[in-house]
Amino acid sequence: MASRVAPSKTAFRTSARARDVEPVKNPRHLAWIRTLPSAVSGQEGCVAAHINFADHRYGKPERAKSKRADDRWCLPLTAWEHTDGPDAQHRTGKEKSWWDARGIDATTLANDLWRVSGDTEAALVILQEAWRGRAKHQRATRSPS
């Protein structure tokens, strides 16, 4: 007589869903992110803005309802850029498009900052590269006068 082995909950999944994954919490990383200049404008006085959209390049699931994204997936933004301004990250409803319109690969940038967490000098080099890419993107998307 054959016995049946129950498959694990993730046996046939190709990626994890946010509700199935315990989020990474790292208060030290969040505090450090707040000391950095904004990933968008370079201004000081930032909050740690979590990225909520999925990115399969990094195995990052979309944030589940009522759950915050992993602390790994956050970037420094001013409060105006994050929630307060009329075109803030969380006011548009299309977060990935918001980052794309600014020429920023948000998940790559967050991943790069996570890898150097606590090393402000390395983070500033990473952010400067992102700002150069943003400036290049803005020049390329300007309509000719």
PDB file of C-alpha atoms in Angstrom:
ATOM      1  CA  MET A   1       0.000   0.000   0.000  1.00  0.00           C
ATOM      2  CA  ALA A   2       1.387   3.383  -1.036  1.00  0.00           C
ATOM      3  CA  SER A   3       1.498   6.239   1.430  1.00  0.00           C
ATOM      4  CA  ARG A   4       0.812   9.824   0.496  1.00  0.00           C
ATOM      5  CA  VAL A   5       3.164  12.637   1.460  1.00  0.00           C
ATOM      6  CA  ALA A   6       1.533  16.038   1.726  1.00  0.00           C
ATOM      7  CA  PRO A   7       3.399  18.672  -0.320  1.00  0.00           C
ATOM      8  CA  SER A   8       4.713  21.709   1.500  1.00  0.00           C
ATOM      9  CA  LYS A   9       2.820  24.971   1.099  1.00  0.00           C
ATOM     10  CA  THR A  10       5.523  26.332  -1.204  1.00  0.00           C
ATOM     11  CA  ALA A  11       6.375  23.135  -3.103  1.00  0.00           C
ATOM     12  CA  PHE A  12       5.131  24.328  -6.490  1.00  0.00           C
ATOM     13  CA  ARG A  13       5.457  28.085  -6.185  1.00  0.00           C
ATOM     14  CA  THR A  14       7.990  29.990  -8.205  1.00  0.00           C
ATOM     15  CA  SER A  15       7.919  32.991  -5.896  1.00  0.00           C
ATOM     16  CA  ALA A  16       6.856  33.813  -2.381  1.00  0.00           C
ATOM     17  CA  ARG A  17       3.767  35.866  -1.709  1.00  0.00           C
ATOM     18  CA  ALA A  18       4.018  38.711   0.771  1.00  0.00           C
ATOM     19  CA  ARG A  19       1.473  37.183   3.131  1.00  0.00           C
ATOM     20  CA  ASP A  20       3.591  34.019   3.358  1.00  0.00           C
ATOM     21  CA  VAL A  21       6.892  35.766   4.111  1.00  0.00           C
ATOM     22  CA  GLU A  22       7.894  37.194   7.478  1.00  0.00           C
ATOM     23  CA  PRO A  23       8.998  40.810   6.829  1.00  0.00           C
ATOM     24  CA  VAL A  24      12.559  41.839   7.645  1.00  0.00           C
ATOM     25  CA  LYS A  25      12.611  44.479  10.387  1.00  0.00           C
ATOM     26  CA  ASN A  26      15.783  46.444  10.946  1.00  0.00           C
ATOM     27  CA  PRO A  27      15.366  49.655  12.979  1.00  0.00           C
ATOM     28  CA  ARG A  28      19.086  50.479  12.651  1.00  0.00           C
ATOM     29  CA  HIS A  29      18.836  50.405   8.853  1.00  0.00           C
ATOM     30  CA  LEU A  30      15.737  52.639   8.914  1.00  0.00           C
ATOM     31  CA  ALA A  31      17.442  55.122  11.244  1.00  0.00           C
ATOM     32  CA  TRP A  32      20.478  55.185   8.945  1.00  0.00           C
ATOM     33  CA  ILE A  33      18.315  55.679   5.812  1.00  0.00           C
ATOM     34  CA  ARG A  34      16.785  58.762   7.506  1.00  0.00           C
ATOM     35  CA  THR A  35      20.274  60.321   7.777  1.00  0.00           C
ATOM     36  CA  LEU A  36      20.824  60.167   3.999  1.00  0.00           C
ATOM     37  CA  PRO A  37      19.814  62.800   1.444  1.00  0.00           C
ATOM     38  CA  SER A  38      16.726  62.160  -0.656  1.00  0.00           C
ATOM     39  CA  ALA A  39      17.059  59.611  -3.457  1.00  0.00           C
ATOM     40  CA  VAL A  40      15.011  61.974  -5.656  1.00  0.00           C
ATOM     41  CA  SER A  41      16.082  65.539  -4.835  1.00  0.00           C
ATOM     42  CA  GLY A  42      19.219  65.205  -2.704  1.00  0.00           C
ATOM     43  CA  GLN A  43      17.602  67.281   0.041  1.00  0.00           C
ATOM     44  CA  GLU A  44      18.298  66.548   3.706  1.00  0.00           C
ATOM     45  CA  GLY A  45      15.715  65.713   6.366  1.00  0.00           C
ATOM     46  CA  CYS A  46      14.329  62.433   5.079  1.00  0.00           C
ATOM     47  CA  VAL A  47      11.985  59.666   6.101  1.00  0.00           C
ATOM     48  CA  ALA A  48      12.447  55.996   5.243  1.00  0.00           C
ATOM     49  CA  ALA A  49      10.014  55.389   2.368  1.00  0.00           C
ATOM     50  CA  HIS A  50       9.148  51.727   1.821  1.00  0.00           C
ATOM     51  CA  ILE A  51       8.781  50.381  -1.719  1.00  0.00           C
ATOM     52  CA  ASN A  52       5.556  48.426  -2.061  1.00  0.00           C
ATOM     53  CA  PHE A  53       5.550  47.053  -5.611  1.00  0.00           C
ATOM     54  CA  ALA A  54       6.903  43.613  -6.542  1.00  0.00           C
ATOM     55  CA  ASP A  55      10.208  43.104  -8.332  1.00  0.00           C
ATOM     56  CA  HIS A  56      10.952  39.532  -9.312  1.00  0.00           C
ATOM     57  CA  ARG A  57      14.587  40.365 -10.140  1.00  0.00           C
ATOM     58  CA  TYR A  58      15.189  40.443  -6.391  1.00  0.00           C
ATOM     59  CA  GLY A  59      12.494  37.996  -5.297  1.00  0.00           C
ATOM     60  CA  LYS A  60      10.610  40.928  -3.781  1.00  0.00           C
ATOM     61  CA  PRO A  61       6.890  40.215  -3.402  1.00  0.00           C
ATOM     62  CA  GLU A  62       4.258  42.931  -3.566  1.00  0.00           C
ATOM     63  CA  ARG A  63       3.346  44.197  -0.130  1.00  0.00           C
ATOM     64  CA  ALA A  64       0.291  42.465   1.304  1.00  0.00           C
ATOM     65  CA  LYS A  65      -2.599  44.619   2.478  1.00  0.00           C
ATOM     66  CA  SER A  66      -2.091  46.008   5.977  1.00  0.00           C
ATOM     67  CA  LYS A  67       1.574  44.917   5.976  1.00  0.00           C
ATOM     68  CA  ARG A  68       4.603  47.126   5.546  1.00  0.00           C
ATOM     69  CA  ALA A  69       7.296  46.107   3.093  1.00  0.00           C
ATOM     70  CA  ASP A  70      10.588  44.734   4.418  1.00  0.00           C
ATOM     71  CA  ASP A  71      12.896  47.376   5.834  1.00  0.00           C
ATOM     72  CA  ARG A  72      15.373  46.237   3.183  1.00  0.00           C
ATOM     73  CA  TRP A  73      13.130  47.879   0.577  1.00  0.00           C
ATOM     74  CA  CYS A  74      13.219  51.506   1.642  1.00  0.00           C
ATOM     75  CA  LEU A  75      14.774  54.683   0.315  1.00  0.00           C
ATOM     76  CA  PRO A  76      15.307  58.150   1.750  1.00  0.00           C
ATOM     77  CA  LEU A  77      12.676  60.688   0.634  1.00  0.00           C
ATOM     78  CA  THR A  78      11.630  64.020   2.080  1.00  0.00           C
ATOM     79  CA  ALA A  79       8.182  64.029   3.672  1.00  0.00           C
ATOM     80  CA  TRP A  80       6.998  66.171   0.726  1.00  0.00           C
ATOM     81  CA  GLU A  81       8.182  63.567  -1.797  1.00  0.00           C
ATOM     82  CA  HIS A  82       6.899  60.651   0.278  1.00  0.00           C
ATOM     83  CA  THR A  83       3.409  61.645   1.496  1.00  0.00           C
ATOM     84  CA  ASP A  84       2.833  65.396   1.836  1.00  0.00           C
ATOM     85  CA  GLY A  85       3.238  66.842  -1.661  1.00  0.00           C
ATOM     86  CA  PRO A  86       0.522  66.747  -4.333  1.00  0.00           C
ATOM     87  CA  ASP A  87       2.665  64.395  -6.454  1.00  0.00           C
ATOM     88  CA  ALA A  88       4.023  62.372  -3.523  1.00  0.00           C
ATOM     89  CA  GLN A  89       4.990  58.699  -3.793  1.00  0.00           C
ATOM     90  CA  HIS A  90       1.936  57.510  -1.862  1.00  0.00           C
ATOM     91  CA  ARG A  91      -0.580  59.879  -3.481  1.00  0.00           C
ATOM     92  CA  THR A  92      -0.255  58.705  -7.061  1.00  0.00           C
ATOM     93  CA  GLY A  93      -1.572  55.163  -6.640  1.00  0.00           C
ATOM     94  CA  LYS A  94       0.974  53.885  -9.168  1.00  0.00           C
ATOM     95  CA  GLU A  95       4.192  53.698  -7.237  1.00  0.00           C
ATOM     96  CA  LYS A  96       6.335  51.927  -9.855  1.00  0.00           C
ATOM     97  CA  SER A  97       5.327  54.531 -12.441  1.00  0.00           C
ATOM     98  CA  TRP A  98       6.176  57.275  -9.925  1.00  0.00           C
ATOM     99  CA  TRP A  99       9.757  55.979  -9.593  1.00  0.00           C
ATOM    100  CA  ASP A 100      10.079  55.291 -13.340  1.00  0.00           C
ATOM    101  CA  ALA A 101       8.998  58.859 -14.173  1.00  0.00           C
ATOM    102  CA  ARG A 102      11.926  60.072 -12.064  1.00  0.00           C
ATOM    103  CA  GLY A 103      14.416  57.778 -13.780  1.00  0.00           C
ATOM    104  CA  ILE A 104      15.099  55.775 -10.613  1.00  0.00           C
ATOM    105  CA  ASP A 105      15.241  51.985 -10.387  1.00  0.00           C
ATOM    106  CA  ALA A 106      13.927  51.970  -6.829  1.00  0.00           C
ATOM    107  CA  THR A 107      14.447  48.299  -5.985  1.00  0.00           C
ATOM    108  CA  THR A 108      18.017  48.239  -7.304  1.00  0.00           C
ATOM    109  CA  LEU A 109      18.815  51.412  -5.387  1.00  0.00           C
ATOM    110  CA  ALA A 110      17.240  50.065  -2.180  1.00  0.00           C
ATOM    111  CA  ASN A 111      19.112  46.785  -2.597  1.00  0.00           C
ATOM    112  CA  ASP A 112      22.403  48.640  -3.122  1.00  0.00           C
ATOM    113  CA  LEU A 113      21.822  50.728   0.011  1.00  0.00           C
ATOM    114  CA  TRP A 114      20.915  47.598   1.988  1.00  0.00           C
ATOM    115  CA  ARG A 115      24.240  46.004   0.994  1.00  0.00           C
ATOM    116  CA  VAL A 116      26.191  48.980   2.417  1.00  0.00           C
ATOM    117  CA  SER A 117      23.851  49.714   5.346  1.00  0.00           C
ATOM    118  CA  GLY A 118      25.615  51.887   7.902  1.00  0.00           C
ATOM    119  CA  ASP A 119      28.387  52.982   5.489  1.00  0.00           C
ATOM    120  CA  THR A 120      27.350  56.556   4.681  1.00  0.00           C
ATOM    121  CA  GLU A 121      30.336  57.217   2.424  1.00  0.00           C
ATOM    122  CA  ALA A 122      29.467  54.236   0.202  1.00  0.00           C
ATOM    123  CA  ALA A 123      25.785  55.232   0.243  1.00  0.00           C
ATOM    124  CA  LEU A 124      26.588  58.744  -0.981  1.00  0.00           C
ATOM    125  CA  VAL A 125      28.508  57.281  -3.935  1.00  0.00           C
ATOM    126  CA  ILE A 126      25.511  55.055  -4.759  1.00  0.00           C
ATOM    127  CA  LEU A 127      23.086  57.985  -4.478  1.00  0.00           C
ATOM    128  CA  GLN A 128      25.301  60.210  -6.654  1.00  0.00           C
ATOM    129  CA  GLU A 129      25.221  57.541  -9.363  1.00  0.00           C
ATOM    130  CA  ALA A 130      21.425  57.431  -9.076  1.00  0.00           C
ATOM    131  CA  TRP A 131      21.209  61.239  -9.355  1.00  0.00           C
ATOM    132  CA  ARG A 132      23.401  61.185 -12.479  1.00  0.00           C
ATOM    133  CA  GLY A 133      21.120  58.539 -13.979  1.00  0.00           C
ATOM    134  CA  ARG A 134      18.101  60.660 -13.063  1.00  0.00           C
ATOM    135  CA  ALA A 135      19.571  63.746 -14.728  1.00  0.00           C
ATOM    136  CA  LYS A 136      20.349  61.719 -17.855  1.00  0.00           C
ATOM    137  CA  HIS A 137      16.774  60.350 -17.852  1.00  0.00           C
ATOM    138  CA  GLN A 138      15.327  63.870 -17.504  1.00  0.00           C
ATOM    139  CA  ARG A 139      17.393  65.172 -20.438  1.00  0.00           C
ATOM    140  CA  ALA A 140      16.305  62.207 -22.586  1.00  0.00           C
ATOM    141  CA  THR A 141      12.596  62.629 -21.802  1.00  0.00           C
ATOM    142  CA  ARG A 142      12.408  66.413 -22.269  1.00  0.00           C
ATOM    143  CA  SER A 143      10.395  67.436 -25.266  1.00  0.00           C
ATOM    144  CA  PRO A 144      12.349  69.505 -27.798  1.00  0.00           C
ATOM    145  CA  SER A 145      11.570  73.228 -27.733  1.00  0.00           C
TER     146      SER A 145
END
